[in-house]
Amino acid sequence: MDEFEKHIKNGREGMDIHDPGPGLWSRIEAGLPSHERRLGSYLWKAAVILIVAGAGFTVILRTISGPVRNDDPQITAVRETYLYYNSQISSLYEEAKPLLTDNPDISMELDKSMGELDSLSVEIRKDLSDNIANEEVVEALIRNYRLRIELLEDMLVLMKEKEAGNKNYSDHEL
Amino acid sequence: MSLKHNDLSLAIPDVHIHDTLIEECRRGSRKAQFRIYELYSRAMFNAAYRIVNNREEAEDMLQEAFTDCFRNIGSYRSESTFGAWLKTIVINKCINRLRKREAELVYVDDYRSVERPAEDVEEVCWPDTSVIAKAAEKLPDGYRVVFSLYLLEGYDHGEISQIMNISESTSKTQYLRAKDKLKKILINMRKDG
C-alpha cells in the first residue's frame, strides 16, 4: 500500500461526499408491504370466523334459554361447551381490551366486522336452528370457538409485539 | 456467489449490534426499517454513486436495494454483518445497472502496458479525501468501479473478479491504472490551481 492509498484509507469517511435525497425513504416505504395489511388479514379471518361462530352462539343461547330440558345429555354437553369456551374467550377479550384502546385502527375494524356479523348471522341462524342436535354442527361450533381463541391470541401477540417494538425503539441506544 | 467480504472499510459498525432492530424489521416494524435506513443509507448511497456515477441512478438503486432488503430480510443470516449483506445487494444492483447501460468499461489485461506517472507522485502532499472523491468521479467507469470496490468497499480482487465477471489479473491491472490516473488528475488539478 503506497502513501496515496494510506492517505485515502486514513480519511475514508471523507470519501462519502453525497447524501441521498430527502424523498428517498418515502419511495422505499411505498414499495413495502404495510403493517396494516397484515392486520387486515387477521381481521378478514376474524370476520369469517365470527360470522359462523356468532350464529352458533345465537343457537346455543336460544337452546340454553329455551324450554328446560336438563335431562337431554346433548343439550347439557352444548351448554357446558358454551360455558367453557365463553369463559376463555371472555378472558382473552378482557386482556385485549386495554390494547385495543391503544390500537384504534384494529378496534374500529373489529367494530365494523361485528356490525356486518350481526346482519349476516340472521340468515345463518335460520339454517343452524334445524341442526342443533347434529353432532357435526356441535363439532363445527367447537372448531369455531377454537378459531376464535386462536384469533384473539394472534391479535394479542400482534398488539403486544407492536407495543414492545415501540418500547424497544424508544429505549434503543444506537 | 459466496463472498468472504470484509466490511472493515465501511464507515458503519461492523458487529452484530443491530440484531434487535433487524428482528423488529423481520416483524414488519416500520420504525425499525426507517432506523436501519437512517443508519445505512448514506454509506450505501455513496457506494452506489461511486459505481453508477449518477445521482438519480444511485437513488434508484438504493430504493430497489432497500426494498429488496426489507422484503427478504428473513433470508439474512448472521454469518456476515448486516452492512456487508446489504452492501452486496447494493453493489450487485449497481453493477447490473452499469452493464445495462452498456458502459464502456476499459479493461487492461497486461499490467506491463500500464503507464506509470511521469512524476514522482509519492512526494506529493495529497489533498483532503473529499477532493479525491470528487476527482475519482472523473475516472472512466471501469477504473472507478474497481478502484472503489477494492480501496473503499474492502473487496479483494478475487471478489471483484466474481462481481464484475472479469479475471483477477484484470481487476488488479484496472486498479493500478485507476490509481495512477487518479493521481494524475489530482496533480493536474493542483497545477490548474
mmCIF file of C-alpha atoms in Angstrom:
data_model
loop_
_atom_site.group_PDB
_atom_site.id
_atom_site.type_symbol
_atom_site.label_atom_id
_atom_site.label_comp_id
_atom_site.label_asym_id
_atom_site.label_seq_id
_atom_site.Cartn_x
_atom_site.Cartn_y
_atom_site.Cartn_z
ATOM 1 C CA MET A 1 0.000 0.000 0.000
ATOM 2 C CA ASP A 2 1.547 3.300 -1.073
ATOM 3 C CA GLU A 3 1.241 6.691 0.623
ATOM 4 C CA PHE A 4 -1.670 7.667 -1.586
ATOM 5 C CA GLU A 5 -3.679 4.597 -0.579
ATOM 6 C CA LYS A 6 -2.799 5.111 3.077
ATOM 7 C CA HIS A 7 -3.945 8.714 2.831
ATOM 8 C CA ILE A 8 -7.309 7.624 1.439
ATOM 9 C CA LYS A 9 -7.709 4.845 3.994
ATOM 10 C CA ASN A 10 -6.980 7.239 6.819
ATOM 11 C CA GLY A 11 -9.517 9.728 5.531
ATOM 12 C CA ARG A 12 -12.048 7.099 4.405
ATOM 13 C CA GLU A 13 -15.072 8.911 5.818
ATOM 14 C CA GLY A 14 -14.229 11.967 3.738
ATOM 15 C CA MET A 15 -14.766 9.911 0.593
ATOM 16 C CA ASP A 16 -18.517 9.816 1.276
ATOM 17 C CA ILE A 17 -19.417 13.222 -0.097
ATOM 18 C CA HIS A 18 -23.009 12.635 -1.196
ATOM 19 C CA ASP A 19 -26.312 12.422 0.666
ATOM 20 C CA PRO A 20 -29.419 10.655 -0.625
ATOM 21 C CA GLY A 21 -32.379 12.893 -1.414
ATOM 22 C CA PRO A 22 -34.886 13.608 1.361
ATOM 23 C CA GLY A 23 -37.719 11.892 -0.513
ATOM 24 C CA LEU A 24 -35.960 8.567 -0.952
ATOM 25 C CA TRP A 25 -37.365 6.961 2.181
ATOM 26 C CA SER A 26 -40.924 7.732 1.063
ATOM 27 C CA ARG A 27 -40.231 5.963 -2.226
ATOM 28 C CA ILE A 28 -38.847 2.937 -0.408
ATOM 29 C CA GLU A 29 -41.727 2.891 2.070
ATOM 30 C CA ALA A 30 -44.246 2.997 -0.774
ATOM 31 C CA GLY A 31 -42.846 -0.288 -2.073
ATOM 32 C CA LEU A 32 -43.032 -2.122 1.228
ATOM 33 C CA PRO A 33 -45.960 -4.227 2.429
ATOM 34 C CA SER A 34 -47.847 -2.238 5.027
ATOM 35 C CA HIS A 35 -48.196 -3.390 8.599
ATOM 36 C CA GLU A 36 -51.911 -2.639 8.300
ATOM 37 C CA ARG A 37 -52.211 -5.197 5.531
ATOM 38 C CA ARG A 38 -51.028 -7.855 7.972
ATOM 39 C CA LEU A 39 -53.639 -6.747 10.451
ATOM 40 C CA GLY A 40 -56.162 -6.772 7.649
ATOM 41 C CA SER A 41 -55.582 -10.449 7.040
ATOM 42 C CA TYR A 42 -56.355 -11.150 10.695
ATOM 43 C CA LEU A 43 -59.479 -9.034 10.520
ATOM 44 C CA TRP A 44 -60.702 -10.813 7.430
ATOM 45 C CA LYS A 45 -60.142 -14.101 9.233
ATOM 46 C CA ALA A 46 -61.953 -12.669 12.221
ATOM 47 C CA ALA A 47 -64.943 -11.689 10.147
ATOM 48 C CA VAL A 48 -65.334 -15.144 8.613
ATOM 49 C CA ILE A 49 -64.956 -16.917 11.930
ATOM 50 C CA LEU A 50 -67.245 -14.608 13.807
ATOM 51 C CA ILE A 51 -69.986 -14.891 11.213
ATOM 52 C CA VAL A 52 -70.209 -18.637 11.772
ATOM 53 C CA ALA A 53 -69.383 -18.633 15.463
ATOM 54 C CA GLY A 54 -71.785 -15.771 16.101
ATOM 55 C CA ALA A 55 -74.571 -17.763 14.562
ATOM 56 C CA GLY A 56 -73.536 -20.759 16.675
ATOM 57 C CA PHE A 57 -73.682 -18.691 19.834
ATOM 58 C CA THR A 58 -77.115 -17.465 18.910
ATOM 59 C CA VAL A 59 -78.388 -21.007 18.508
ATOM 60 C CA ILE A 60 -76.793 -22.133 21.754
ATOM 61 C CA LEU A 61 -78.146 -19.177 23.643
ATOM 62 C CA ARG A 62 -81.565 -19.978 22.310
ATOM 63 C CA THR A 63 -81.090 -23.589 23.426
ATOM 64 C CA ILE A 64 -79.899 -22.602 26.872
ATOM 65 C CA SER A 65 -82.558 -20.015 27.397
ATOM 66 C CA GLY A 66 -85.235 -22.137 25.758
ATOM 67 C CA PRO A 67 -87.555 -24.685 27.360
ATOM 68 C CA VAL A 68 -85.927 -26.591 30.229
ATOM 69 C CA ARG A 69 -84.720 -29.980 29.034
ATOM 70 C CA ASN A 70 -81.936 -30.697 31.506
ATOM 71 C CA ASP A 71 -82.326 -34.403 31.056
ATOM 72 C CA ASP A 72 -81.152 -34.199 27.459
ATOM 73 C CA PRO A 73 -77.395 -35.061 27.533
ATOM 74 C CA GLN A 74 -76.825 -33.381 24.184
ATOM 75 C CA ILE A 75 -78.201 -30.097 25.437
ATOM 76 C CA THR A 76 -76.093 -30.413 28.596
ATOM 77 C CA ALA A 77 -72.982 -31.004 26.515
ATOM 78 C CA VAL A 78 -73.719 -27.983 24.346
ATOM 79 C CA ARG A 79 -74.338 -25.850 27.419
ATOM 80 C CA GLU A 80 -71.020 -26.939 29.001
ATOM 81 C CA THR A 81 -69.201 -26.347 25.763
ATOM 82 C CA TYR A 82 -70.656 -22.885 25.548
ATOM 83 C CA LEU A 83 -69.739 -22.022 29.132
ATOM 84 C CA TYR A 84 -66.203 -23.361 28.778
ATOM 85 C CA TYR A 85 -65.343 -21.524 25.573
ATOM 86 C CA ASN A 86 -67.231 -18.404 26.512
ATOM 87 C CA SER A 87 -65.149 -18.160 29.671
ATOM 88 C CA GLN A 88 -61.897 -18.487 27.694
ATOM 89 C CA ILE A 89 -62.967 -16.005 25.043
ATOM 90 C CA SER A 90 -64.142 -13.507 27.679
ATOM 91 C CA SER A 91 -60.825 -13.795 29.452
ATOM 92 C CA LEU A 92 -58.880 -13.178 26.247
ATOM 93 C CA TYR A 93 -61.133 -10.306 25.338
ATOM 94 C CA GLU A 94 -60.557 -8.701 28.756
ATOM 95 C CA GLU A 95 -56.831 -8.996 28.167
ATOM 96 C CA ALA A 96 -57.112 -7.480 24.709
ATOM 97 C CA LYS A 97 -59.379 -4.618 25.745
ATOM 98 C CA PRO A 98 -56.694 -2.197 27.005
ATOM 99 C CA LEU A 99 -54.516 -2.954 23.975
ATOM 100 C CA LEU A 100 -57.445 -2.334 21.674
ATOM 101 C CA THR A 101 -57.739 1.095 23.260
ATOM 102 C CA ASP A 102 -54.178 1.801 22.137
ATOM 103 C CA ASN A 103 -54.893 0.390 18.682
ATOM 104 C CA PRO A 104 -57.932 2.289 17.499
ATOM 105 C CA ASP A 105 -57.409 1.113 13.925
ATOM 106 C CA ILE A 106 -57.817 -2.524 14.965
ATOM 107 C CA SER A 107 -60.668 -1.692 17.305
ATOM 108 C CA MET A 108 -62.538 0.182 14.590
ATOM 109 C CA GLU A 109 -62.114 -2.657 12.128
ATOM 110 C CA LEU A 110 -63.408 -5.113 14.706
ATOM 111 C CA ASP A 111 -66.469 -2.981 15.385
ATOM 112 C CA LYS A 112 -67.093 -2.799 11.685
ATOM 113 C CA SER A 113 -66.739 -6.572 11.303
ATOM 114 C CA MET A 114 -69.070 -7.152 14.233
ATOM 115 C CA GLY A 115 -71.694 -4.904 12.671
ATOM 116 C CA GLU A 116 -71.542 -6.904 9.473
ATOM 117 C CA LEU A 117 -71.766 -10.093 11.533
ATOM 118 C CA ASP A 118 -74.996 -9.068 13.135
ATOM 119 C CA SER A 119 -76.728 -8.718 9.807
ATOM 120 C CA LEU A 120 -75.202 -11.868 8.271
ATOM 121 C CA SER A 121 -75.893 -14.113 11.262
ATOM 122 C CA VAL A 122 -79.649 -13.718 10.788
ATOM 123 C CA GLU A 123 -79.621 -15.969 7.722
ATOM 124 C CA ILE A 124 -77.138 -18.463 9.181
ATOM 125 C CA ARG A 125 -79.206 -18.722 12.371
ATOM 126 C CA LYS A 126 -82.137 -19.971 10.329
ATOM 127 C CA ASP A 127 -80.013 -22.766 8.829
ATOM 128 C CA LEU A 128 -78.414 -23.809 12.096
ATOM 129 C CA SER A 129 -81.599 -23.850 14.162
ATOM 130 C CA ASP A 130 -82.693 -27.011 12.348
ATOM 131 C CA ASN A 131 -79.427 -28.829 13.085
ATOM 132 C CA ILE A 132 -78.719 -28.176 16.742
ATOM 133 C CA ALA A 133 -78.970 -31.886 17.595
ATOM 134 C CA ASN A 134 -76.489 -32.782 14.909
ATOM 135 C CA GLU A 135 -73.055 -33.771 16.314
ATOM 136 C CA GLU A 136 -71.300 -32.385 13.260
ATOM 137 C CA VAL A 137 -72.822 -28.982 13.897
ATOM 138 C CA VAL A 138 -71.640 -29.063 17.508
ATOM 139 C CA GLU A 139 -68.140 -30.090 16.405
ATOM 140 C CA ALA A 140 -68.147 -27.299 13.855
ATOM 141 C CA LEU A 141 -69.091 -24.868 16.582
ATOM 142 C CA ILE A 142 -66.250 -26.107 18.792
ATOM 143 C CA ARG A 143 -63.828 -25.673 15.937
ATOM 144 C CA ASN A 144 -65.137 -22.159 15.514
ATOM 145 C CA TYR A 145 -64.675 -21.378 19.205
ATOM 146 C CA ARG A 146 -61.125 -22.632 18.981
ATOM 147 C CA LEU A 147 -60.534 -20.495 15.940
ATOM 148 C CA ARG A 148 -61.934 -17.512 17.817
ATOM 149 C CA ILE A 149 -59.487 -18.193 20.635
ATOM 150 C CA GLU A 150 -56.648 -18.618 18.176
ATOM 151 C CA LEU A 151 -57.622 -15.386 16.507
ATOM 152 C CA LEU A 152 -57.757 -13.449 19.760
ATOM 153 C CA GLU A 153 -54.410 -14.932 20.806
ATOM 154 C CA ASP A 154 -52.856 -13.984 17.458
ATOM 155 C CA MET A 155 -54.162 -10.457 17.741
ATOM 156 C CA LEU A 156 -52.910 -10.209 21.299
ATOM 157 C CA VAL A 157 -49.442 -11.347 20.231
ATOM 158 C CA LEU A 158 -49.502 -8.849 17.395
ATOM 159 C CA MET A 159 -50.542 -5.951 19.598
ATOM 160 C CA LYS A 160 -48.047 -6.930 22.309
ATOM 161 C CA GLU A 161 -45.265 -7.144 19.726
ATOM 162 C CA LYS A 162 -46.253 -3.756 18.436
ATOM 163 C CA GLU A 163 -46.244 -2.356 21.953
ATOM 164 C CA ALA A 164 -42.881 -3.985 22.779
ATOM 165 C CA GLY A 165 -41.480 -2.761 19.465
ATOM 166 C CA ASN A 166 -42.458 0.802 20.262
ATOM 167 C CA LYS A 167 -40.958 0.491 23.717
ATOM 168 C CA ASN A 168 -37.702 -1.077 22.471
ATOM 169 C CA TYR A 169 -37.451 1.525 19.775
ATOM 170 C CA SER A 170 -37.781 4.401 22.175
ATOM 171 C CA ASP A 171 -35.334 2.763 24.613
ATOM 172 C CA HIS A 172 -32.859 1.753 21.956
ATOM 173 C CA GLU A 173 -29.417 3.314 22.243
ATOM 174 C CA LEU A 174 -27.661 3.296 18.881
ATOM 175 C CA MET B 1 -21.663 -16.464 -5.293
ATOM 176 C CA SER B 2 -20.153 -16.632 -1.853
ATOM 177 C CA LEU B 3 -18.080 -13.673 -0.852
ATOM 178 C CA LYS B 4 -15.823 -13.505 2.145
ATOM 179 C CA HIS B 5 -16.057 -9.760 2.035
ATOM 180 C CA ASN B 6 -14.522 -7.923 4.930
ATOM 181 C CA ASP B 7 -16.578 -4.840 5.691
ATOM 182 C CA LEU B 8 -13.923 -3.018 7.701
ATOM 183 C CA SER B 9 -13.605 -0.162 5.263
ATOM 184 C CA LEU B 10 -17.238 0.872 5.582
ATOM 185 C CA ALA B 11 -17.816 3.757 7.940
ATOM 186 C CA ILE B 12 -20.571 1.891 9.780
ATOM 187 C CA PRO B 13 -20.490 -0.540 12.690
ATOM 188 C CA ASP B 14 -19.095 -3.937 11.759
ATOM 189 C CA VAL B 15 -20.538 -6.085 14.506
ATOM 190 C CA HIS B 16 -23.985 -7.526 15.059
ATOM 191 C CA ILE B 17 -25.171 -4.647 17.220
ATOM 192 C CA HIS B 18 -28.379 -4.184 15.273
ATOM 193 C CA ASP B 19 -29.816 -7.624 15.950
ATOM 194 C CA THR B 20 -32.802 -6.208 17.834
ATOM 195 C CA LEU B 21 -33.571 -3.757 15.058
ATOM 196 C CA ILE B 22 -33.233 -6.465 12.439
ATOM 197 C CA GLU B 23 -35.560 -8.728 14.387
ATOM 198 C CA GLU B 24 -38.115 -5.916 14.508
ATOM 199 C CA CYS B 25 -37.696 -5.428 10.753
ATOM 200 C CA ARG B 26 -38.496 -9.113 10.284
ATOM 201 C CA ARG B 27 -41.774 -8.464 12.087
ATOM 202 C CA GLY B 28 -42.508 -5.610 9.707
ATOM 203 C CA SER B 29 -41.862 -2.711 12.087
ATOM 204 C CA ARG B 30 -41.783 0.436 10.000
ATOM 205 C CA LYS B 31 -39.906 2.332 12.707
ATOM 206 C CA ALA B 32 -37.145 -0.272 12.759
ATOM 207 C CA GLN B 33 -36.936 -0.233 8.974
ATOM 208 C CA PHE B 34 -36.589 3.531 8.995
ATOM 209 C CA ARG B 35 -33.890 3.350 11.663
ATOM 210 C CA ILE B 36 -31.939 0.861 9.541
ATOM 211 C CA TYR B 37 -32.369 3.183 6.596
ATOM 212 C CA GLU B 38 -31.068 6.121 8.618
ATOM 213 C CA LEU B 39 -28.045 4.131 9.742
ATOM 214 C CA TYR B 40 -27.021 2.723 6.391
ATOM 215 C CA SER B 41 -28.431 4.912 3.631
ATOM 216 C CA ARG B 42 -25.583 7.422 3.418
ATOM 217 C CA ALA B 43 -22.810 4.827 3.200
ATOM 218 C CA MET B 44 -24.832 2.762 0.721
ATOM 219 C CA PHE B 45 -25.724 5.795 -1.346
ATOM 220 C CA ASN B 46 -22.074 6.759 -1.685
ATOM 221 C CA ALA B 47 -21.108 3.196 -2.578
ATOM 222 C CA ALA B 48 -23.818 3.225 -5.257
ATOM 223 C CA TYR B 49 -22.888 6.680 -6.511
ATOM 224 C CA ARG B 50 -19.257 5.673 -6.983
ATOM 225 C CA ILE B 51 -20.348 2.860 -9.279
ATOM 226 C CA VAL B 52 -23.091 4.420 -11.379
ATOM 227 C CA ASN B 53 -21.672 7.967 -11.103
ATOM 228 C CA ASN B 54 -25.112 9.498 -11.380
ATOM 229 C CA ARG B 55 -27.318 10.816 -8.590
ATOM 230 C CA GLU B 56 -30.698 9.698 -9.942
ATOM 231 C CA GLU B 57 -29.487 6.230 -10.809
ATOM 232 C CA ALA B 58 -27.817 5.869 -7.422
ATOM 233 C CA GLU B 59 -31.117 6.750 -5.736
ATOM 234 C CA ASP B 60 -32.984 4.257 -7.929
ATOM 235 C CA MET B 61 -30.510 1.546 -6.985
ATOM 236 C CA LEU B 62 -30.771 2.391 -3.308
ATOM 237 C CA GLN B 63 -34.555 2.309 -3.469
ATOM 238 C CA GLU B 64 -34.511 -1.138 -5.080
ATOM 239 C CA ALA B 65 -31.843 -2.418 -2.710
ATOM 240 C CA PHE B 66 -33.600 -1.318 0.490
ATOM 241 C CA THR B 67 -36.948 -2.592 -0.768
ATOM 242 C CA ASP B 68 -35.406 -5.997 -1.566
ATOM 243 C CA CYS B 69 -33.573 -5.968 1.726
ATOM 244 C CA PHE B 70 -36.708 -5.418 3.832
ATOM 245 C CA ARG B 71 -38.805 -7.799 1.765
ATOM 246 C CA ASN B 72 -36.188 -10.547 2.030
ATOM 247 C CA ILE B 73 -34.776 -9.813 5.451
ATOM 248 C CA GLY B 74 -35.972 -13.249 6.559
ATOM 249 C CA SER B 75 -33.231 -14.748 4.415
ATOM 250 C CA TYR B 76 -30.500 -12.728 6.135
ATOM 251 C CA ARG B 77 -28.339 -14.911 8.328
ATOM 252 C CA SER B 78 -25.863 -13.504 10.798
ATOM 253 C CA GLU B 79 -22.954 -15.235 9.044
ATOM 254 C CA SER B 80 -21.957 -11.839 7.655
ATOM 255 C CA THR B 81 -22.642 -8.407 9.077
ATOM 256 C CA PHE B 82 -25.920 -6.839 8.071
ATOM 257 C CA GLY B 83 -23.964 -3.979 6.456
ATOM 258 C CA ALA B 84 -21.979 -6.401 4.315
ATOM 259 C CA TRP B 85 -25.176 -8.225 3.300
ATOM 260 C CA LEU B 86 -26.930 -5.006 2.379
ATOM 261 C CA LYS B 87 -23.889 -3.707 0.532
ATOM 262 C CA THR B 88 -23.723 -6.867 -1.556
ATOM 263 C CA ILE B 89 -27.299 -6.188 -2.677
ATOM 264 C CA VAL B 90 -26.488 -2.550 -3.475
ATOM 265 C CA ILE B 91 -23.270 -3.344 -5.341
ATOM 266 C CA ASN B 92 -24.816 -6.137 -7.419
ATOM 267 C CA LYS B 93 -27.722 -3.916 -8.431
ATOM 268 C CA CYS B 94 -25.353 -1.108 -9.415
ATOM 269 C CA ILE B 95 -23.089 -3.393 -11.451
ATOM 270 C CA ASN B 96 -26.135 -4.782 -13.274
ATOM 271 C CA ARG B 97 -27.343 -1.249 -13.973
ATOM 272 C CA LEU B 98 -23.915 -0.348 -15.308
ATOM 273 C CA ARG B 99 -23.998 -3.387 -17.599
ATOM 274 C CA LYS B 100 -27.479 -2.479 -18.859
ATOM 275 C CA ARG B 101 -26.179 0.978 -19.606
ATOM 276 C CA GLU B 102 -23.530 -0.736 -21.739
ATOM 277 C CA ALA B 103 -20.839 1.302 -20.168
ATOM 278 C CA GLU B 104 -17.524 1.254 -21.921
ATOM 279 C CA LEU B 105 -15.556 -0.486 -19.276
ATOM 280 C CA VAL B 106 -11.895 -0.190 -20.138
ATOM 281 C CA TYR B 107 -10.027 -3.291 -19.181
ATOM 282 C CA VAL B 108 -6.294 -3.684 -19.480
ATOM 283 C CA ASP B 109 -5.146 -7.266 -19.137
ATOM 284 C CA ASP B 110 -1.413 -6.684 -19.253
ATOM 285 C CA TYR B 111 -0.048 -4.807 -16.320
ATOM 286 C CA ARG B 112 3.161 -4.022 -18.293
ATOM 287 C CA SER B 113 1.104 -1.786 -20.530
ATOM 288 C CA VAL B 114 0.058 0.360 -17.605
ATOM 289 C CA GLU B 115 1.733 3.715 -17.867
ATOM 290 C CA ARG B 116 3.456 4.948 -14.793
ATOM 291 C CA PRO B 117 3.006 8.585 -13.841
ATOM 292 C CA ALA B 118 5.796 10.756 -15.144
ATOM 293 C CA GLU B 119 6.316 12.500 -11.833
ATOM 294 C CA ASP B 120 7.382 11.084 -8.554
ATOM 295 C CA VAL B 121 3.905 11.426 -7.177
ATOM 296 C CA GLU B 122 4.734 9.784 -3.877
ATOM 297 C CA GLU B 123 6.269 13.081 -2.858
ATOM 298 C CA VAL B 124 3.013 14.923 -3.402
ATOM 299 C CA CYS B 125 1.040 16.104 -0.398
ATOM 300 C CA TRP B 126 -2.387 14.742 -1.238
ATOM 301 C CA PRO B 127 -5.477 16.886 -0.750
ATOM 302 C CA ASP B 128 -8.373 16.169 1.555
ATOM 303 C CA THR B 129 -10.206 12.943 0.729
ATOM 304 C CA SER B 130 -13.372 14.864 -0.176
ATOM 305 C CA VAL B 131 -11.379 16.424 -3.027
ATOM 306 C CA ILE B 132 -10.077 13.000 -4.027
ATOM 307 C CA ALA B 133 -13.639 11.671 -4.023
ATOM 308 C CA LYS B 134 -14.682 14.413 -6.432
ATOM 309 C CA ALA B 135 -11.671 13.729 -8.654
ATOM 310 C CA ALA B 136 -12.478 9.985 -8.697
ATOM 311 C CA GLU B 137 -15.776 10.821 -10.400
ATOM 312 C CA LYS B 138 -13.712 11.798 -13.467
ATOM 313 C CA LEU B 139 -12.290 8.295 -13.835
ATOM 314 C CA PRO B 140 -13.608 6.068 -16.630
ATOM 315 C CA ASP B 141 -16.299 3.630 -15.414
ATOM 316 C CA GLY B 142 -14.096 0.527 -15.385
ATOM 317 C CA TYR B 143 -11.342 2.218 -13.414
ATOM 318 C CA ARG B 144 -13.685 3.913 -10.995
ATOM 319 C CA VAL B 145 -15.638 0.783 -10.140
ATOM 320 C CA VAL B 146 -12.604 -1.398 -9.443
ATOM 321 C CA PHE B 147 -10.874 1.400 -7.533
ATOM 322 C CA SER B 148 -13.979 1.932 -5.407
ATOM 323 C CA LEU B 149 -14.654 -1.734 -4.713
ATOM 324 C CA TYR B 150 -11.056 -2.504 -3.798
ATOM 325 C CA LEU B 151 -9.897 0.506 -1.830
ATOM 326 C CA LEU B 152 -13.125 1.915 -0.422
ATOM 327 C CA GLU B 153 -15.530 -1.016 -0.071
ATOM 328 C CA GLY B 154 -12.938 -3.551 1.027
ATOM 329 C CA TYR B 155 -13.422 -6.241 -1.600
ATOM 330 C CA ASP B 156 -10.359 -8.183 -2.692
ATOM 331 C CA HIS B 157 -9.505 -8.813 -6.340
ATOM 332 C CA GLY B 158 -10.912 -12.336 -6.222
ATOM 333 C CA GLU B 159 -14.270 -10.992 -5.094
ATOM 334 C CA ILE B 160 -14.187 -8.164 -7.621
ATOM 335 C CA SER B 161 -13.454 -10.650 -10.391
ATOM 336 C CA GLN B 162 -16.640 -12.540 -9.418
ATOM 337 C CA ILE B 163 -18.794 -9.444 -9.094
ATOM 338 C CA MET B 164 -17.650 -7.928 -12.378
ATOM 339 C CA ASN B 165 -17.119 -11.169 -14.237
ATOM 340 C CA ILE B 166 -13.529 -10.353 -15.106
ATOM 341 C CA SER B 167 -10.267 -12.108 -14.364
ATOM 342 C CA GLU B 168 -8.434 -11.402 -11.145
ATOM 343 C CA SER B 169 -5.438 -10.081 -13.055
ATOM 344 C CA THR B 170 -7.698 -7.687 -14.958
ATOM 345 C CA SER B 171 -9.044 -6.430 -11.664
ATOM 346 C CA LYS B 172 -5.504 -5.830 -10.389
ATOM 347 C CA THR B 173 -4.496 -4.062 -13.577
ATOM 348 C CA GLN B 174 -7.623 -1.926 -13.575
ATOM 349 C CA TYR B 175 -6.935 -0.929 -10.035
ATOM 350 C CA LEU B 176 -3.325 0.094 -10.633
ATOM 351 C CA ARG B 177 -4.286 2.009 -13.713
ATOM 352 C CA ALA B 178 -7.152 3.736 -11.905
ATOM 353 C CA LYS B 179 -4.903 4.729 -9.037
ATOM 354 C CA ASP B 180 -2.292 6.209 -11.343
ATOM 355 C CA LYS B 181 -4.929 8.001 -13.379
ATOM 356 C CA LEU B 182 -6.452 9.467 -10.252
ATOM 357 C CA LYS B 183 -3.073 10.711 -9.079
ATOM 358 C CA LYS B 184 -2.576 12.418 -12.426
ATOM 359 C CA ILE B 185 -5.988 14.050 -12.214
ATOM 360 C CA LEU B 186 -5.154 15.382 -8.750
ATOM 361 C CA ILE B 187 -1.743 16.667 -9.834
ATOM 362 C CA ASN B 188 -3.312 18.409 -12.805
ATOM 363 C CA MET B 189 -5.961 19.901 -10.567
ATOM 364 C CA ARG B 190 -3.215 21.293 -8.358
ATOM 365 C CA LYS B 191 -1.356 22.701 -11.361
ATOM 366 C CA ASP B 192 -4.515 24.355 -12.622
ATOM 367 C CA GLY B 193 -4.893 25.946 -9.202
#
